[in-house]
């Protein structure tokens, strides 16, 4: 009886085990000897365990370790046990067949272990961190019992690396920057620094006046995104938000037209698509959030033209489906406002008009590709040949290479834009997805043709024939810039450019060209001051604007009128139906003729739009007293990397 | 035997004249008739020991000295005879001689015998010790005896019952061991099963050890048993209760129990009212019973030494500041800060030169001035104004943080680690710098004013320095008061002295042959104390490679050591659940404090030197009045081992830190005030502890999953605590 109770008190080594062990050593043991031995072994084990506990207590631990036990053994002149010193828990497994219990002992591949790239836990440097836990014994500055935040603090080396890299990237030396960016692209050990880099990048908002810095930060984003060892995780949102900032915001740098913020926006748009296509799966709903914010900007007439430009290139970069989905339905409404800008030949409007041409060109490029891709996808679907798609995809624009499949991830449209990057949130907050029904290609073409006229037709028809997009885009963009200025001029640069003849005819003067026309300084300020009230206002303004247009740049008082929509006269050339329609629209708008205009809208969208679809609040940009010299540079923006 | 002794007659002048001497019976005058054969037997045992260790010359010398002609072979025979013949007294003495031997072998500092491995081949000694158990009684009757006594004790009056119940545990253990020793295994087991439930819960740890022990062979080399045998278990019983017990045992002719009481117990009889159960419980719990009253009779000079008078030069800025405040104030604080206490000699203080102390260097004086300046800015703490707490968390300390210390001015932090390293951090922005190499030092202009600055090597500046040298976990670290040295004690049995100028090891003090659990510098520097697994605390001076004093008397590992603020005394806490206070001057044990129910892991003296606080694995803090040697308070609240205790600079607040991840603050002033130490209590040592822990607890502060292993009050009374973040 006592025997049984004793056994319950302690773990016992059964005599069978002793016998087995003896046999394995080649000794035959009698029962009584085994029993004696078993008892003695148990006692010695207990003794050693009791002795080992003092090592645990003095090491101020709760857990008895193998090391403690070995120390006890060592001090009692017994051989220590080797092979159990690992920090990890040792799994103790039963083997049913033999009623055997054993410690799992896996084989370790030493070569693998030695070459393993993952850094083992516990190699970080021991350090001391101090924090005030309780002030005057009262206030708990931080919640009790939580894990200290600095547990995974950076090692000194990483910190140094971080400093060097940021210094190099944001510094003056372009060579250094290149090296740093390259390393950022390929370094496999900087995962711990990711949040810090992301934080630096989020600093775009504070350097919006410095195009150079913005560019550098965007390059940093690119490097991080391209680094195959980094898992961006939820930082994607933060990065996207920073990039979107560069695309959409009226940057402080764009006040000065000399600054080529267009290139920055193009690059950022490219980057956005790159992030989206490579890391878009990390954040659910990202695509729709981006679309929503782009749409919001596009549909917000208060935004400056450069923001609109950003939205258009952003949509363009996201693929033709995005264009079809957002830009195309908005085009009619937007077109009216854009046209108004383009038609103002006043000197004061020159800068704004130049911006307008940029937007026009961007839209044209986007729409053209939309048509082409739609065509290709339709024919591709019909033929079932992926090769055709591939071909045309490669042919259209370099950007497409980075976007393997153009169809966006299949996400429900109804998904609400969830709060992430503030930018995305802001974009998604206001507008809901409009009803969107696919439009057939011919219908779309007709609709677009109504806006762009022959310029579109040419592109579309000649698109497949053209060698590649790069050659097509420059032509197109230069067209878009020049055609409103003087039709004869742009004819020389392009083969066939009869498009928008209406414009040619309406604009008898050359003042549309920014090269010749310096923008009056006073213009923009007043322009932004009065917005929609003016646009829908009395006819007196109409007359005034007319007069101002007839005598461009003559007086400051006249230039006050921002959007002289009266300028547009019914076109005399081109496809009469379309040109008429456009003119009618413009006219109708000015003379409260909206109903007239709506009759031409192919989509029901326009009816739903508020009468003042375009608030003519232009930004304070364009306040320059000298002619725009960067003109030649800026037109490159459209076909830069897109 | 004089084991039982009347309270009135102070016969036993046991003052442990030598640390090596245990409570052996050699001081018992009643044993005079049999003293000669005893001596002879002791001698024989010594001879046998020497011979076995091949110390032939010593054997010869000793034999010549003692005038013994006998063959040494006689020794075992006489032992056996002593055992068989039931010569209780003789064998008892022999046992103590054996104890002496085992002590010697453990202490390893005896001139006669170089240290053999402890617990290894000291079989003869152990058999000598254990032979005391060899008198035979009928094993089957043991249970009858014990239950008879139990019945008797349960039937006596309530007031006596509590006192006599103290007998249960020692009797139980000794009877069980007797049974085991005489190979009555099954009887021993059934005896244990039957009665172990009766024992007090705080003996559980010992009982667990005991229950695993069922064979005679196992008794050899079991240290717990040796302790039990070599020391008499001390009981305090009132005269009335004792008479009652004596009469009962004589009536029943219960010689077995009577023998055990006489041989193995020490009954300290006092006159007056029997103590209550709670009184007894609060004092008992140690490995060897309570402290004898005589142990705590010696006068202890607990007062502080007179501070050297240092002119505090008021800085210009200070003066300006004070001028701004207004002139009338200017004089007053100055007088206060100079301290009226330093003028008067504390009547309880030891003489200034009782132990030689190092002279103050200029730098020390500067530091004192700094201290006084800081002290004037000190926050006065109290229940209403609790200190702010800063937590120093050791991160990534996967190797295991085992010890922490701050310098007095809180500028440096040292950590001892289980990977044998000591790391020193600078807590201030000032980095740690080494002194330049000898070659570079030669090139320095020694006359320049900033020579102290010039000798430092800027290139070596860093926040943290790692000291390599130990070959085992570092269990104790201590800064010298002048911040020039650091001590570390380790499992490898050495204490190392490190220079904080060069960050190299200067000395390895070897003497403890076993793990050294703790070490501490004297508050005046120069001396330091260490204690470890060999149960001996040692007092060292930094310039001596051998200890100056050895304090032996603990029955188990010394787990913590601490200097009294006046540097004349050393307190040691032990795994035998007692605290001892040792006089540095003569090595005597002047206080034995019992009452803890678990190993003591931390000690703290109050700044005025009057009180001592101790914390143990049972999660309780006990407060002691050193002058009277009395327990004066019990602070319950912690749920795990207390590893850190510290009084605030003015002694108003006691902070305790524990494995349970909390820091608790206690109202020390109130704890000391609430106790009325009248003459009667002082004389009898019977304490009534008010159960007021909850009222004294001023606050409980959780750390972030970090056990608190060190606490430190800065000179301005900011509380610093330290521990390693534990991710598990």
Short mmCIF file of N, CA and C in Angstrom, two decimals, chain A residues 254 257 261-262 304-306 309 334 338 341-342 349-361 514 618-619 621-622 631:
data_model
loop_
_atom_site.label_atom_id
_atom_site.label_comp_id
_atom_site.label_asym_id
_atom_site.label_seq_id
_atom_site.Cartn_x
_atom_site.Cartn_y
_atom_site.Cartn_z
N UNK A 254 3.71 73.02 -58.35
CA UNK A 254 3.08 73.29 -59.64
C UNK A 254 2.60 74.73 -59.77
N UNK A 257 4.92 77.36 -63.21
CA UNK A 257 4.78 76.53 -64.42
C UNK A 257 6.12 76.05 -64.94
N UNK A 261 5.98 69.44 -63.05
CA UNK A 261 5.30 68.49 -62.16
C UNK A 261 4.56 67.44 -62.95
N UNK A 262 4.38 67.68 -64.24
CA UNK A 262 3.66 66.68 -65.06
C UNK A 262 4.44 65.38 -65.10
N UNK A 304 -7.91 71.76 -59.35
CA UNK A 304 -7.18 72.35 -60.46
C UNK A 304 -6.95 71.35 -61.57
N UNK A 305 -6.60 71.86 -62.70
CA UNK A 305 -6.44 70.99 -63.86
C UNK A 305 -5.33 69.98 -63.67
N UNK A 306 -4.32 70.36 -62.93
CA UNK A 306 -3.23 69.41 -62.77
C UNK A 306 -3.68 68.19 -61.98
N UNK A 309 -5.47 66.15 -64.43
CA UNK A 309 -4.48 65.46 -65.25
C UNK A 309 -3.97 64.22 -64.53
N UNK A 334 -17.22 66.23 -68.08
CA UNK A 334 -15.95 66.89 -67.92
C UNK A 334 -15.58 67.67 -69.17
N UNK A 338 -13.73 71.33 -69.76
CA UNK A 338 -12.41 71.40 -70.36
C UNK A 338 -12.45 72.26 -71.62
N UNK A 341 -12.30 75.82 -70.97
CA UNK A 341 -10.96 76.32 -70.68
C UNK A 341 -10.18 76.49 -71.96
N UNK A 342 -10.30 75.48 -72.80
CA UNK A 342 -9.50 75.50 -74.02
C UNK A 342 -9.94 76.63 -74.95
N UNK A 349 -5.77 83.68 -69.50
CA UNK A 349 -6.11 82.27 -69.40
C UNK A 349 -5.02 81.38 -69.96
N UNK A 350 -3.99 81.97 -70.44
CA UNK A 350 -3.03 81.19 -71.20
C UNK A 350 -2.49 80.00 -70.41
N UNK A 351 -2.12 80.27 -69.22
CA UNK A 351 -1.52 79.19 -68.43
C UNK A 351 -2.54 78.10 -68.18
N UNK A 352 -3.69 78.53 -67.77
CA UNK A 352 -4.74 77.54 -67.50
C UNK A 352 -5.02 76.75 -68.76
N UNK A 353 -5.01 77.44 -69.84
CA UNK A 353 -5.31 76.79 -71.09
C UNK A 353 -4.22 75.75 -71.42
N UNK A 354 -3.03 76.15 -71.14
CA UNK A 354 -1.94 75.20 -71.37
C UNK A 354 -2.16 73.95 -70.54
N UNK A 355 -2.54 74.16 -69.32
CA UNK A 355 -2.83 73.01 -68.46
C UNK A 355 -3.96 72.19 -69.06
N UNK A 356 -4.94 72.93 -69.55
CA UNK A 356 -6.08 72.25 -70.15
C UNK A 356 -5.65 71.37 -71.31
N UNK A 357 -4.71 71.84 -72.06
CA UNK A 357 -4.23 71.03 -73.18
C UNK A 357 -3.55 69.77 -72.69
N UNK A 358 -2.88 69.92 -71.61
CA UNK A 358 -2.25 68.72 -71.05
C UNK A 358 -3.31 67.68 -70.72
N UNK A 359 -4.36 68.18 -70.09
CA UNK A 359 -5.42 67.26 -69.70
C UNK A 359 -6.05 66.66 -70.97
N UNK A 360 -6.26 67.52 -71.90
CA UNK A 360 -6.88 67.06 -73.14
C UNK A 360 -6.04 65.94 -73.75
N UNK A 361 -4.77 66.19 -73.83
CA UNK A 361 -3.89 65.19 -74.41
C UNK A 361 -3.93 63.89 -73.62
N UNK A 514 0.82 79.12 -75.89
CA UNK A 514 1.51 79.65 -74.72
C UNK A 514 2.85 80.26 -75.06
N UNK A 618 -10.43 77.66 -60.67
CA UNK A 618 -9.10 77.27 -61.10
C UNK A 618 -8.12 77.55 -59.99
N UNK A 619 -7.10 76.85 -59.99
CA UNK A 619 -6.11 77.06 -58.92
C UNK A 619 -5.35 78.34 -59.16
N UNK A 621 -2.63 78.72 -59.95
CA UNK A 621 -1.50 78.52 -60.83
C UNK A 621 -1.58 79.49 -62.00
N UNK A 622 -0.57 79.48 -62.77
CA UNK A 622 -0.60 80.28 -63.98
C UNK A 622 -0.38 81.74 -63.73
N UNK A 631 7.67 74.63 -72.10
CA UNK A 631 6.64 74.01 -72.91
C UNK A 631 7.15 72.75 -73.58
#
